[in-house]
Amino acid sequence: MAPVIFEPFKIKVVESLALLTREERERHLLAAGRNLFGVPAAAVTFDLLTDSGQAAMSTEQWSAVMHADESYAGSRSFARFESSVKDLCGYRNVIPAHQGRAAERILFSLVSGPGKVIPSNCHFDTTRANIEYSGGEALDLVIDEASDPASLHPFKGNINLSKLERLVRERRADIPLGMVTITNNTAGGQPVSLENLRGISAILRGAGIPFVIDACRFAENSWFIREREPGQQHRTPTEIAREVFSLADGCTVSGKKDALVNMGGFLALNDDELALKARNLLILTEGFPTYGGCSARDLEAMAVGLRESLEPSYLEYRIRSTAYLADGLERNGIRTVRPAGGHAVYIDARALLPHIPPGQYPGQALACELYLHGGIRSCEIGSVMFGKLARDGSFVAARNELVRLAIPRRVYTQSHVDRIIELAAEVGAKAKELRGLRMTYRPQYLPHFTGRFEPV
Ligand code: F0G
């Protein structure tokens, strides 16, 4: 039997959980139009909406915060941040930004545009949106196994290298850069293997195309490589992460994930000329290049967080705990995307609620019941988010109907995870009774944030 999972830290500051009755939650959910984004956090017991910006900071991070030098230009905090990023990634230019999408916006307004195509395994929503906003095309080339929730492929985040090769052969001149997202959030928090990263690097660099990694969850990806890839077991997560970054020419990072902070991000690039343009653009919307939309205290916390998230004891606990949640759900008949991802567990709502058609949003129905029954806030990733109306007015469903339980870093304990499994199992046991929903308000863009629902 595997040893008990325990948090490799002790707790110094606590925050009470909101414990409401079902009736109280019903009132909140109705007022929010059955959209969990509209429910106040004070009415949520287990907030698994996202892992982004939710981390609990360590004593080292908080003490670094107190050292912050908030000077407008040339702050000492920037120097510490820059050296922490360079030590890990090795890129020559480090450009802070207030979060991941700000780094993406700057990068793509410089390199993308009409006629351009930017390949990746799967672009995250904001990356895709920033590419499309510039007039470019965001192309997903993930391997086929990624769309099969039951496939046990150990690296379901991998890019299909032959598709990438073909694209490079046919449209070399239209590709300003190639990307890969580690871990692949859109396809279930699934990792990308070192072998695949080496392959991507060889194809892109072989054709003289810069390679930029969306590296929000670089530490979790390194742990998966260490655990699952032949010949990597003797290496530390830091050594693996350094090799991964060395295969590329730059990265965009939302510090709100593996840098263990509540706000912050960066763009790092080897190309001095591109970095110069990026810094000039940064000044327009983010701020001077030594703070770039962050407080110096954010930079200090990120500098420390980037190192802490690579600690083997932390990563082992983190990845095992996520898998433990998935296994617990599976044991109770709730199918999840296999194998479990790094930062989240994705419930297959179509499998749990076969009586609710995609046009009646099974994922949203399940997310609402998880909240009503147990105060668990999750996020639908299915036809609410990706469903579309065709020209003839018919409804085109998303590929999968998933509900994401994202795990904030260092926030919930193992007994919280046990309680979440218990509550979800109770919801699963009465799945047949759940009813579908219709949308009473569907905004043109990003409907999952503000859409409203009622039962059919
Ligand atoms: N790239 C990936 C892979 C992400 O998961 C996110 C954010 C971003 C970029 C954008 O970063 O939020 O700092 O601007 N993902 C969050 C989530 C929002 O819930 O998965 P940001």
Tab-separated table of C-alpha atoms and ligand atoms in Angstrom:
chain	number	residue	atom	x	y	z
A	1	MET	CA	0.000	0.000	0.000
A	2	ALA	CA	1.314	3.482	-0.854
A	3	PRO	CA	2.206	5.527	2.250
A	4	VAL	CA	-0.305	8.096	3.481
A	5	ILE	CA	-0.094	11.403	1.638
A	6	PHE	CA	0.691	14.285	3.945
A	7	GLU	CA	1.228	18.013	3.447
A	8	PRO	CA	4.982	18.757	3.627
A	9	PHE	CA	4.261	21.955	5.576
A	10	LYS	CA	2.501	23.024	8.741
A	11	ILE	CA	-0.166	25.666	8.995
A	12	LYS	CA	0.539	29.065	10.499
A	13	VAL	CA	-2.459	31.153	9.481
A	14	VAL	CA	-5.950	29.761	9.101
A	15	GLU	CA	-9.114	30.955	7.434
A	16	SER	CA	-12.483	29.488	8.444
A	17	LEU	CA	-14.440	27.591	5.827
A	18	ALA	CA	-17.890	28.908	4.975
A	19	LEU	CA	-20.379	26.275	6.174
A	20	LEU	CA	-23.852	27.049	4.886
A	21	THR	CA	-27.085	25.072	4.707
A	22	ARG	CA	-28.420	23.796	1.390
A	23	GLU	CA	-31.254	26.360	1.607
A	24	GLU	CA	-28.756	29.205	1.997
A	25	ARG	CA	-26.763	27.937	-0.969
A	26	GLU	CA	-29.942	27.631	-3.011
A	27	ARG	CA	-30.647	31.319	-2.461
A	28	HIS	CA	-27.128	32.291	-3.585
A	29	LEU	CA	-27.240	30.063	-6.657
A	30	LEU	CA	-30.644	31.387	-7.741
A	31	ALA	CA	-29.498	34.987	-7.330
A	32	ALA	CA	-26.473	34.136	-9.518
A	33	GLY	CA	-28.634	32.698	-12.305
A	34	ARG	CA	-27.191	29.239	-11.560
A	35	ASN	CA	-23.768	30.470	-12.634
A	36	LEU	CA	-21.083	29.675	-10.056
A	37	PHE	CA	-18.970	32.649	-11.140
A	38	GLY	CA	-21.750	34.806	-9.665
A	39	VAL	CA	-21.763	33.128	-6.243
A	40	PRO	CA	-19.911	35.073	-3.543
A	41	ALA	CA	-16.789	33.306	-2.243
A	42	ALA	CA	-18.191	33.737	1.276
A	43	ALA	CA	-20.863	31.195	0.326
A	44	VAL	CA	-18.407	28.580	-0.990
A	45	THR	CA	-16.905	25.842	1.217
A	46	PHE	CA	-14.382	24.242	-1.165
A	47	ASP	CA	-13.391	26.655	-3.909
A	48	LEU	CA	-12.121	24.537	-6.799
A	49	LEU	CA	-13.062	27.043	-9.513
A	50	THR	CA	-9.422	27.548	-10.452
A	51	ASP	CA	-5.882	26.936	-9.237
A	52	SER	CA	-4.922	30.368	-10.553
A	53	GLY	CA	-3.823	32.950	-8.009
A	54	GLN	CA	-5.162	30.809	-5.146
A	55	ALA	CA	-1.897	29.541	-3.648
A	56	ALA	CA	-1.068	29.899	0.041
A	57	MET	CA	2.279	31.665	0.313
A	58	SER	CA	5.081	30.386	2.531
A	59	THR	CA	6.841	32.156	5.403
A	60	GLU	CA	9.812	32.692	3.037
A	61	GLN	CA	7.551	34.355	0.489
A	62	TRP	CA	5.910	36.592	3.078
A	63	SER	CA	9.269	37.649	4.460
A	64	ALA	CA	10.474	38.386	0.915
A	65	VAL	CA	7.374	40.581	0.546
A	66	MET	CA	8.589	42.650	3.468
A	67	HIS	CA	11.957	43.171	1.752
A	68	ALA	CA	10.332	44.573	-1.374
A	69	ASP	CA	11.780	47.717	-2.859
A	70	GLU	CA	8.913	49.561	-4.529
A	71	SER	CA	11.133	51.982	-6.466
A	72	TYR	CA	9.685	52.931	-9.826
A	73	ALA	CA	12.919	52.258	-11.715
A	74	GLY	CA	15.714	49.778	-11.062
A	75	SER	CA	14.205	48.250	-7.939
A	76	ARG	CA	16.293	45.718	-5.991
A	77	SER	CA	13.272	43.406	-6.095
A	78	PHE	CA	13.400	43.345	-9.875
A	79	ALA	CA	17.064	42.336	-9.714
A	80	ARG	CA	16.194	39.434	-7.384
A	81	PHE	CA	13.248	38.421	-9.563
A	82	GLU	CA	15.283	38.615	-12.748
A	83	SER	CA	18.041	36.497	-11.302
A	84	SER	CA	15.566	33.845	-10.063
A	85	VAL	CA	13.972	33.613	-13.546
A	86	LYS	CA	17.341	33.559	-15.303
A	87	ASP	CA	18.661	30.909	-12.956
A	88	LEU	CA	15.709	28.676	-13.866
A	89	CYS	CA	15.042	29.485	-17.528
A	90	GLY	CA	18.353	30.825	-18.742
A	91	TYR	CA	16.784	33.381	-21.129
A	92	ARG	CA	18.586	36.681	-21.592
A	93	ASN	CA	15.618	39.041	-21.208
A	94	VAL	CA	13.104	38.930	-18.365
A	95	ILE	CA	10.023	41.124	-18.747
A	96	PRO	CA	7.551	41.194	-15.857
A	97	ALA	CA	3.804	41.453	-16.512
A	98	HIS	CA	0.826	41.518	-14.179
A	99	GLN	CA	-0.314	38.069	-15.270
A	100	GLY	CA	0.028	35.510	-18.045
A	101	ARG	CA	-2.376	37.059	-20.522
A	102	ALA	CA	-0.578	40.413	-20.354
A	103	ALA	CA	2.652	38.686	-21.423
A	104	GLU	CA	0.704	36.947	-24.203
A	105	ARG	CA	-0.859	40.180	-25.400
A	106	ILE	CA	2.517	41.881	-25.700
A	107	LEU	CA	4.126	38.936	-27.472
A	108	PHE	CA	1.325	38.392	-29.978
A	109	SER	CA	0.787	42.034	-30.798
A	110	LEU	CA	4.449	41.984	-31.897
A	111	VAL	CA	4.666	38.722	-33.833
A	112	SER	CA	1.132	37.686	-34.816
A	113	GLY	CA	-1.354	39.167	-37.277
A	114	PRO	CA	-3.506	38.332	-40.308
A	115	GLY	CA	-2.147	35.372	-42.284
A	116	LYS	CA	0.008	34.134	-39.401
A	117	VAL	CA	-0.461	30.754	-37.777
A	118	ILE	CA	0.807	29.773	-34.332
A	119	PRO	CA	0.868	26.054	-33.537
A	120	SER	CA	0.746	24.573	-30.031
A	121	ASN	CA	-0.465	21.367	-28.381
A	122	CYS	CA	-3.557	23.251	-27.156
A	123	HIS	CA	-3.605	26.995	-26.702
A	124	PHE	CA	-5.161	28.135	-23.438
A	125	ASP	CA	-8.266	30.389	-23.947
A	126	THR	CA	-6.452	33.670	-23.314
A	127	THR	CA	-3.534	32.682	-25.561
A	128	ARG	CA	-5.945	31.751	-28.330
A	129	ALA	CA	-7.936	34.944	-27.790
A	130	ASN	CA	-4.816	37.116	-27.968
A	131	ILE	CA	-3.646	35.418	-31.184
A	132	GLU	CA	-7.088	35.678	-32.761
A	133	TYR	CA	-7.482	39.279	-31.646
A	134	SER	CA	-4.306	40.090	-33.579
A	135	GLY	CA	-5.849	38.474	-36.677
A	136	GLY	CA	-3.706	35.320	-36.484
A	137	GLU	CA	-4.701	31.679	-36.290
A	138	ALA	CA	-4.159	29.618	-33.117
A	139	LEU	CA	-3.706	26.011	-34.209
A	140	ASP	CA	-3.974	23.033	-31.802
A	141	LEU	CA	-1.873	20.005	-32.790
A	142	VAL	CA	-2.227	17.825	-29.701
A	143	ILE	CA	-2.043	14.016	-30.128
A	144	ASP	CA	-5.342	12.169	-30.726
A	145	GLU	CA	-5.211	10.418	-27.333
A	146	ALA	CA	-5.920	13.806	-25.705
A	147	SER	CA	-9.559	13.727	-26.802
A	148	ASP	CA	-10.165	10.266	-25.341
A	149	PRO	CA	-10.904	10.694	-21.591
A	150	ALA	CA	-10.201	6.992	-21.000
A	151	SER	CA	-6.818	6.814	-22.740
A	152	LEU	CA	-4.000	6.126	-20.264
A	153	HIS	CA	-1.262	7.640	-22.447
A	154	PRO	CA	1.283	9.023	-19.908
A	155	PHE	CA	1.848	12.254	-21.856
A	156	LYS	CA	-1.519	13.245	-23.254
A	157	GLY	CA	-0.299	16.825	-23.615
A	158	ASN	CA	2.168	15.887	-26.384
A	159	ILE	CA	2.124	17.536	-29.789
A	160	ASN	CA	1.611	15.359	-32.852
A	161	LEU	CA	5.094	15.843	-34.317
A	162	SER	CA	4.185	14.753	-37.836
A	163	LYS	CA	1.409	17.341	-37.955
A	164	LEU	CA	3.859	19.982	-36.743
A	165	GLU	CA	6.421	18.909	-39.343
A	166	ARG	CA	3.841	19.101	-42.109
A	167	LEU	CA	2.706	22.556	-41.022
A	168	VAL	CA	6.308	23.795	-40.976
A	169	ARG	CA	6.910	22.302	-44.425
A	170	GLU	CA	3.787	23.841	-45.929
A	171	ARG	CA	3.595	27.230	-44.189
A	172	ARG	CA	7.070	28.066	-42.911
A	173	ALA	CA	6.770	31.744	-43.833
A	174	ASP	CA	3.500	32.180	-41.919
A	175	ILE	CA	4.779	30.838	-38.576
A	176	PRO	CA	6.311	33.609	-36.442
A	177	LEU	CA	6.839	31.163	-33.558
A	178	GLY	CA	5.727	27.796	-32.284
A	179	MET	CA	4.405	27.092	-28.798
A	180	VAL	CA	3.621	24.309	-26.363
A	181	THR	CA	1.597	24.571	-23.144
A	182	ILE	CA	3.017	22.716	-20.130
A	183	THR	CA	1.041	21.162	-18.633
A	184	ASN	CA	-1.743	21.146	-21.213
A	185	ASN	CA	-4.551	22.775	-19.241
A	186	THR	CA	-7.169	22.652	-22.008
A	187	ALA	CA	-6.740	18.886	-22.424
A	188	GLY	CA	-6.931	18.093	-18.702
A	189	GLY	CA	-3.702	19.334	-17.083
A	190	GLN	CA	-1.834	16.640	-19.016
A	191	PRO	CA	1.965	16.686	-19.247
A	192	VAL	CA	4.261	16.917	-22.258
A	193	SER	CA	7.223	14.508	-22.338
A	194	LEU	CA	10.828	15.590	-22.559
A	195	GLU	CA	11.153	13.499	-25.705
A	196	ASN	CA	8.254	15.393	-27.284
A	197	LEU	CA	9.694	18.753	-26.196
A	198	ARG	CA	13.037	17.788	-27.776
A	199	GLY	CA	11.175	16.826	-30.960
A	200	ILE	CA	9.254	20.130	-31.094
A	201	SER	CA	12.459	22.027	-30.505
A	202	ALA	CA	14.281	20.171	-33.292
A	203	ILE	CA	11.483	20.778	-35.803
A	204	LEU	CA	11.023	24.463	-34.998
A	205	ARG	CA	14.637	25.418	-34.488
A	206	GLY	CA	15.634	23.307	-37.503
A	207	ALA	CA	13.437	25.586	-39.587
A	208	GLY	CA	14.672	28.738	-37.852
A	209	ILE	CA	11.338	29.281	-36.052
A	210	PRO	CA	11.499	30.509	-32.443
A	211	PHE	CA	10.019	28.169	-29.830
A	212	VAL	CA	8.155	29.750	-26.893
A	213	ILE	CA	6.754	27.710	-24.000
A	214	ASP	CA	3.560	28.614	-22.136
A	215	ALA	CA	5.165	27.457	-18.916
A	216	CYS	CA	2.547	28.262	-16.228
A	217	ARG	CA	2.785	24.765	-14.763
A	218	PHE	CA	6.438	23.999	-15.554
A	219	ALA	CA	7.111	22.436	-12.127
A	220	GLU	CA	4.201	19.990	-12.290
A	221	ASN	CA	5.250	19.047	-15.827
A	222	SER	CA	8.795	18.371	-14.601
A	223	TRP	CA	7.490	16.075	-11.887
A	224	PHE	CA	5.463	14.062	-14.408
A	225	ILE	CA	8.579	13.698	-16.573
A	226	ARG	CA	10.535	12.478	-13.562
A	227	GLU	CA	7.815	9.991	-12.613
A	228	ARG	CA	6.793	8.717	-16.020
A	229	GLU	CA	9.570	9.107	-18.556
A	230	PRO	CA	12.155	6.325	-18.864
A	231	GLY	CA	15.605	7.366	-17.630
A	232	GLN	CA	14.473	10.532	-15.789
A	233	GLN	CA	14.017	9.109	-12.282
A	234	HIS	CA	17.476	10.084	-11.029
A	235	ARG	CA	17.079	13.771	-11.928
A	236	THR	CA	15.707	16.571	-9.767
A	237	PRO	CA	12.652	18.535	-10.959
A	238	THR	CA	14.928	21.592	-11.211
A	239	GLU	CA	17.360	19.817	-13.542
A	240	ILE	CA	14.480	18.673	-15.723
A	241	ALA	CA	12.872	22.128	-15.771
A	242	ARG	CA	16.192	23.704	-16.782
A	243	GLU	CA	16.569	21.289	-19.666
A	244	VAL	CA	12.980	21.966	-20.783
A	245	PHE	CA	13.561	25.721	-20.849
A	246	SER	CA	16.885	25.233	-22.649
A	247	LEU	CA	15.042	23.606	-25.557
A	248	ALA	CA	13.143	26.824	-26.253
A	249	ASP	CA	13.885	30.468	-26.985
A	250	GLY	CA	11.509	31.995	-24.501
A	251	CYS	CA	8.411	31.542	-22.373
A	252	THR	CA	5.223	33.195	-21.212
A	253	VAL	CA	4.341	32.505	-17.588
A	254	SER	CA	1.371	33.193	-15.383
A	255	GLY	CA	2.982	33.325	-11.950
A	256	LYS	CA	-0.441	32.565	-10.473
A	257	LYS	CA	0.152	28.850	-10.975
A	258	ASP	CA	3.542	27.239	-10.287
A	259	ALA	CA	5.214	30.467	-9.134
A	260	LEU	CA	2.875	30.185	-6.121
A	261	VAL	CA	1.682	33.785	-6.068
A	262	ASN	CA	-1.643	35.547	-6.109
A	263	MET	CA	-0.699	37.959	-8.884
A	264	GLY	CA	2.159	38.261	-11.364
A	265	GLY	CA	3.656	36.823	-14.516
A	266	PHE	CA	6.392	37.323	-17.068
A	267	LEU	CA	7.658	37.021	-20.590
A	268	ALA	CA	11.251	35.850	-21.058
A	269	LEU	CA	13.062	35.889	-24.389
A	270	ASN	CA	16.501	35.245	-25.829
A	271	ASP	CA	15.896	37.521	-28.817
A	272	ASP	CA	17.233	40.959	-27.767
A	273	GLU	CA	15.526	42.832	-30.578
A	274	LEU	CA	12.107	41.332	-29.867
A	275	ALA	CA	12.632	41.936	-26.143
A	276	LEU	CA	13.379	45.603	-26.817
A	277	LYS	CA	10.093	45.956	-28.706
A	278	ALA	CA	8.280	44.073	-25.948
A	279	ARG	CA	9.662	46.409	-23.280
A	280	ASN	CA	8.545	49.436	-25.278
A	281	LEU	CA	5.051	48.029	-25.555
A	282	LEU	CA	5.127	47.044	-21.896
A	283	ILE	CA	5.583	50.681	-20.934
A	284	LEU	CA	2.390	51.577	-22.804
A	285	THR	CA	0.073	49.281	-20.887
A	286	GLU	CA	1.840	47.511	-18.017
A	287	GLY	CA	4.476	49.858	-16.689
A	288	PHE	CA	8.209	50.458	-16.564
A	289	PRO	CA	10.276	47.332	-17.419
A	290	THR	CA	11.491	46.821	-13.847
A	291	TYR	CA	7.979	46.327	-12.482
A	292	GLY	CA	5.731	45.724	-15.518
A	293	GLY	CA	2.319	45.866	-13.859
A	294	CYS	CA	3.441	44.125	-10.665
A	295	SER	CA	4.189	45.501	-7.241
A	296	ALA	CA	7.774	44.805	-6.246
A	297	ARG	CA	6.325	42.607	-3.502
A	298	ASP	CA	4.732	40.411	-6.204
A	299	LEU	CA	8.121	40.081	-7.883
A	300	GLU	CA	9.757	39.101	-4.583
A	301	ALA	CA	7.117	36.458	-3.896
A	302	MET	CA	7.472	35.050	-7.423
A	303	ALA	CA	11.257	34.886	-7.128
A	304	VAL	CA	10.885	32.624	-4.088
A	305	GLY	CA	7.833	30.720	-5.408
A	306	LEU	CA	9.627	29.674	-8.594
A	307	ARG	CA	12.146	27.802	-6.435
A	308	GLU	CA	9.694	26.414	-3.870
A	309	SER	CA	7.409	24.839	-6.448
A	310	LEU	CA	10.297	22.642	-7.609
A	311	GLU	CA	10.860	21.076	-4.179
A	312	PRO	CA	10.436	17.305	-4.618
A	313	SER	CA	8.447	16.828	-1.374
A	314	TYR	CA	5.958	19.507	-2.424
A	315	LEU	CA	5.565	18.166	-5.969
A	316	GLU	CA	5.185	14.591	-4.801
A	317	TYR	CA	2.420	15.587	-2.386
A	318	ARG	CA	0.744	17.835	-4.942
A	319	ILE	CA	0.600	15.356	-7.806
A	320	ARG	CA	-0.282	12.391	-5.592
A	321	SER	CA	-3.040	14.320	-3.883
A	322	THR	CA	-4.638	15.286	-7.217
A	323	ALA	CA	-4.478	11.652	-8.377
A	324	TYR	CA	-5.951	10.551	-5.026
A	325	LEU	CA	-8.978	12.789	-5.630
A	326	ALA	CA	-9.469	11.324	-9.113
A	327	ASP	CA	-9.084	7.759	-7.829
A	328	GLY	CA	-11.592	8.435	-5.044
A	329	LEU	CA	-14.154	9.712	-7.531
A	330	GLU	CA	-13.580	6.744	-9.849
A	331	ARG	CA	-14.047	4.344	-6.927
A	332	ASN	CA	-17.455	5.892	-6.461
A	333	GLY	CA	-18.447	5.436	-10.089
A	334	ILE	CA	-17.642	8.996	-11.197
A	335	ARG	CA	-15.597	8.837	-14.398
A	336	THR	CA	-12.759	11.327	-14.765
A	337	VAL	CA	-10.250	12.182	-17.463
A	338	ARG	CA	-7.451	9.608	-17.054
A	339	PRO	CA	-4.729	9.726	-15.960
A	340	ALA	CA	-5.353	12.571	-13.486
A	341	GLY	CA	-3.753	15.881	-14.458
A	342	GLY	CA	-1.434	17.922	-12.283
A	343	HIS	CA	-3.561	20.830	-11.127
A	344	ALA	CA	-7.077	19.544	-11.598
A	345	VAL	CA	-9.416	16.596	-11.906
A	346	TYR	CA	-11.908	16.655	-14.757
A	347	ILE	CA	-15.198	14.799	-14.221
A	348	ASP	CA	-16.804	13.323	-17.329
A	349	ALA	CA	-20.323	14.752	-16.931
A	350	ARG	CA	-21.580	13.105	-20.113
A	351	ALA	CA	-20.781	9.688	-18.642
A	352	LEU	CA	-22.383	10.528	-15.278
A	353	LEU	CA	-25.505	12.174	-16.709
A	354	PRO	CA	-26.267	10.319	-19.962
A	355	HIS	CA	-29.936	11.344	-19.687
A	356	ILE	CA	-29.078	15.058	-20.082
A	357	PRO	CA	-28.287	15.980	-23.715
A	358	PRO	CA	-25.335	18.336	-24.388
A	359	GLY	CA	-27.776	21.109	-25.350
A	360	GLN	CA	-29.041	20.999	-21.761
A	361	TYR	CA	-25.558	21.413	-20.305
A	362	PRO	CA	-24.873	18.289	-18.217
A	363	GLY	CA	-21.620	19.790	-16.934
A	364	GLN	CA	-23.362	22.895	-15.645
A	365	ALA	CA	-26.122	20.782	-14.060
A	366	LEU	CA	-23.473	18.736	-12.233
A	367	ALA	CA	-21.482	21.810	-11.174
A	368	CYS	CA	-24.663	23.349	-9.708
A	369	GLU	CA	-25.481	20.184	-7.741
A	370	LEU	CA	-21.928	19.859	-6.382
A	371	TYR	CA	-22.360	23.364	-5.056
A	372	LEU	CA	-25.881	22.909	-3.693
A	373	HIS	CA	-25.049	19.628	-2.010
A	374	GLY	CA	-21.563	20.291	-0.706
A	375	GLY	CA	-20.603	23.921	-1.260
A	376	ILE	CA	-18.024	22.777	-3.845
A	377	ARG	CA	-17.381	25.360	-6.551
A	378	SER	CA	-16.137	23.858	-9.814
A	379	CYS	CA	-16.049	25.005	-13.410
A	380	GLU	CA	-17.922	23.610	-16.406
A	381	ILE	CA	-15.687	22.950	-19.398
A	382	GLY	CA	-18.160	21.758	-21.970
A	383	SER	CA	-21.012	23.110	-24.027
A	384	VAL	CA	-21.519	26.222	-21.902
A	385	MET	CA	-17.932	27.249	-22.589
A	386	PHE	CA	-17.457	25.874	-26.099
A	387	GLY	CA	-20.955	25.130	-27.486
A	388	LYS	CA	-21.937	27.234	-30.507
A	389	LEU	CA	-25.001	28.107	-32.507
A	390	ALA	CA	-24.628	27.078	-36.160
A	391	ARG	CA	-25.791	29.398	-38.974
A	392	ASP	CA	-29.088	27.496	-39.220
A	393	GLY	CA	-29.687	28.099	-35.501
A	394	SER	CA	-28.962	24.519	-34.422
A	395	PHE	CA	-26.773	23.859	-31.376
A	396	VAL	CA	-23.252	22.493	-31.879
A	397	ALA	CA	-22.067	20.768	-28.699
A	398	ALA	CA	-18.508	20.852	-27.317
A	399	ARG	CA	-16.271	17.811	-27.837
A	400	ASN	CA	-16.505	16.808	-24.153
A	401	GLU	CA	-18.773	17.713	-21.236
A	402	LEU	CA	-16.359	18.119	-18.338
A	403	VAL	CA	-16.450	19.628	-14.875
A	404	ARG	CA	-13.075	20.785	-13.624
A	405	LEU	CA	-12.121	20.532	-9.961
A	406	ALA	CA	-8.972	22.672	-9.852
A	407	ILE	CA	-6.827	22.361	-6.750
A	408	PRO	CA	-5.356	25.559	-5.276
A	409	ARG	CA	-1.765	25.012	-4.189
A	410	ARG	CA	-1.067	24.318	-0.476
A	411	VAL	CA	-4.606	25.404	0.508
A	412	TYR	CA	-6.740	22.333	1.192
A	413	THR	CA	-5.588	19.398	3.302
A	414	GLN	CA	-5.879	15.699	2.637
A	415	SER	CA	-8.990	15.470	4.860
A	416	HIS	CA	-10.584	18.206	2.764
A	417	VAL	CA	-9.916	16.012	-0.256
A	418	ASP	CA	-11.571	13.072	1.526
A	419	ARG	CA	-14.621	15.195	2.302
A	420	ILE	CA	-14.826	16.406	-1.320
A	421	ILE	CA	-14.781	12.763	-2.509
A	422	GLU	CA	-17.534	11.892	-0.025
A	423	LEU	CA	-19.729	14.804	-1.112
A	424	ALA	CA	-19.189	14.132	-4.821
A	425	ALA	CA	-20.026	10.452	-4.292
A	426	GLU	CA	-23.351	11.481	-2.709
A	427	VAL	CA	-24.092	13.658	-5.741
A	428	GLY	CA	-23.056	10.799	-8.052
A	429	ALA	CA	-25.453	8.417	-6.271
A	430	LYS	CA	-28.427	10.594	-7.192
A	431	ALA	CA	-27.197	11.530	-10.667
A	432	LYS	CA	-30.377	10.135	-12.284
A	433	GLU	CA	-32.446	12.784	-10.502
A	434	LEU	CA	-30.486	15.751	-11.914
A	435	ARG	CA	-32.183	17.784	-14.627
A	436	GLY	CA	-30.773	19.724	-17.526
A	437	LEU	CA	-30.646	23.496	-17.894
A	438	ARG	CA	-31.457	26.023	-20.562
A	439	MET	CA	-29.614	29.297	-20.951
A	440	THR	CA	-31.794	32.330	-20.341
A	441	TYR	CA	-28.905	34.702	-21.136
A	442	ARG	CA	-25.981	33.835	-23.393
A	443	PRO	CA	-23.516	36.685	-23.924
A	444	GLN	CA	-21.716	36.766	-27.271
A	445	TYR	CA	-18.256	36.263	-25.755
A	446	LEU	CA	-17.080	33.976	-22.951
A	447	PRO	CA	-20.608	32.847	-21.946
A	448	HIS	CA	-19.403	30.813	-18.968
A	449	PHE	CA	-18.542	33.946	-16.983
A	450	THR	CA	-21.881	35.735	-17.087
A	451	GLY	CA	-24.448	33.389	-18.680
A	452	ARG	CA	-27.628	32.615	-16.730
A	453	PHE	CA	-29.568	29.364	-16.534
A	454	GLU	CA	-32.883	27.819	-15.463
A	455	PRO	CA	-33.998	24.183	-15.252
A	456	VAL	CA	-35.732	22.717	-18.306
B	1	F0G	N1	-1.809	29.815	-19.948
B	1	F0G	C1	-2.373	28.782	-19.276
B	1	F0G	C2	-1.983	27.389	-19.616
B	1	F0G	C3	-3.310	29.041	-18.268
B	1	F0G	O1	-3.857	28.026	-17.607
B	1	F0G	C4	-3.657	30.385	-17.968
B	1	F0G	C5	-4.649	30.686	-16.942
B	1	F0G	C6	-3.033	31.408	-18.698
B	1	F0G	C7	-2.110	31.088	-19.667
B	1	F0G	C8	-3.343	32.858	-18.459
B	1	F0G	O2	-2.787	33.290	-17.281
B	1	F0G	O3	-4.742	33.944	-15.870
B	1	F0G	O4	-2.438	34.765	-15.370
B	1	F0G	O5	-3.645	35.625	-17.329
B	1	F0G	N2	-5.428	29.815	-16.451
B	1	F0G	C9	-6.395	30.012	-15.382
B	1	F0G	C10	-7.224	28.760	-15.202
B	1	F0G	C11	-7.209	31.247	-15.480
B	1	F0G	O6	-8.186	28.806	-14.402
B	1	F0G	O7	-6.911	27.716	-15.779
B	1	F0G	P1	-3.442	34.477	-16.412
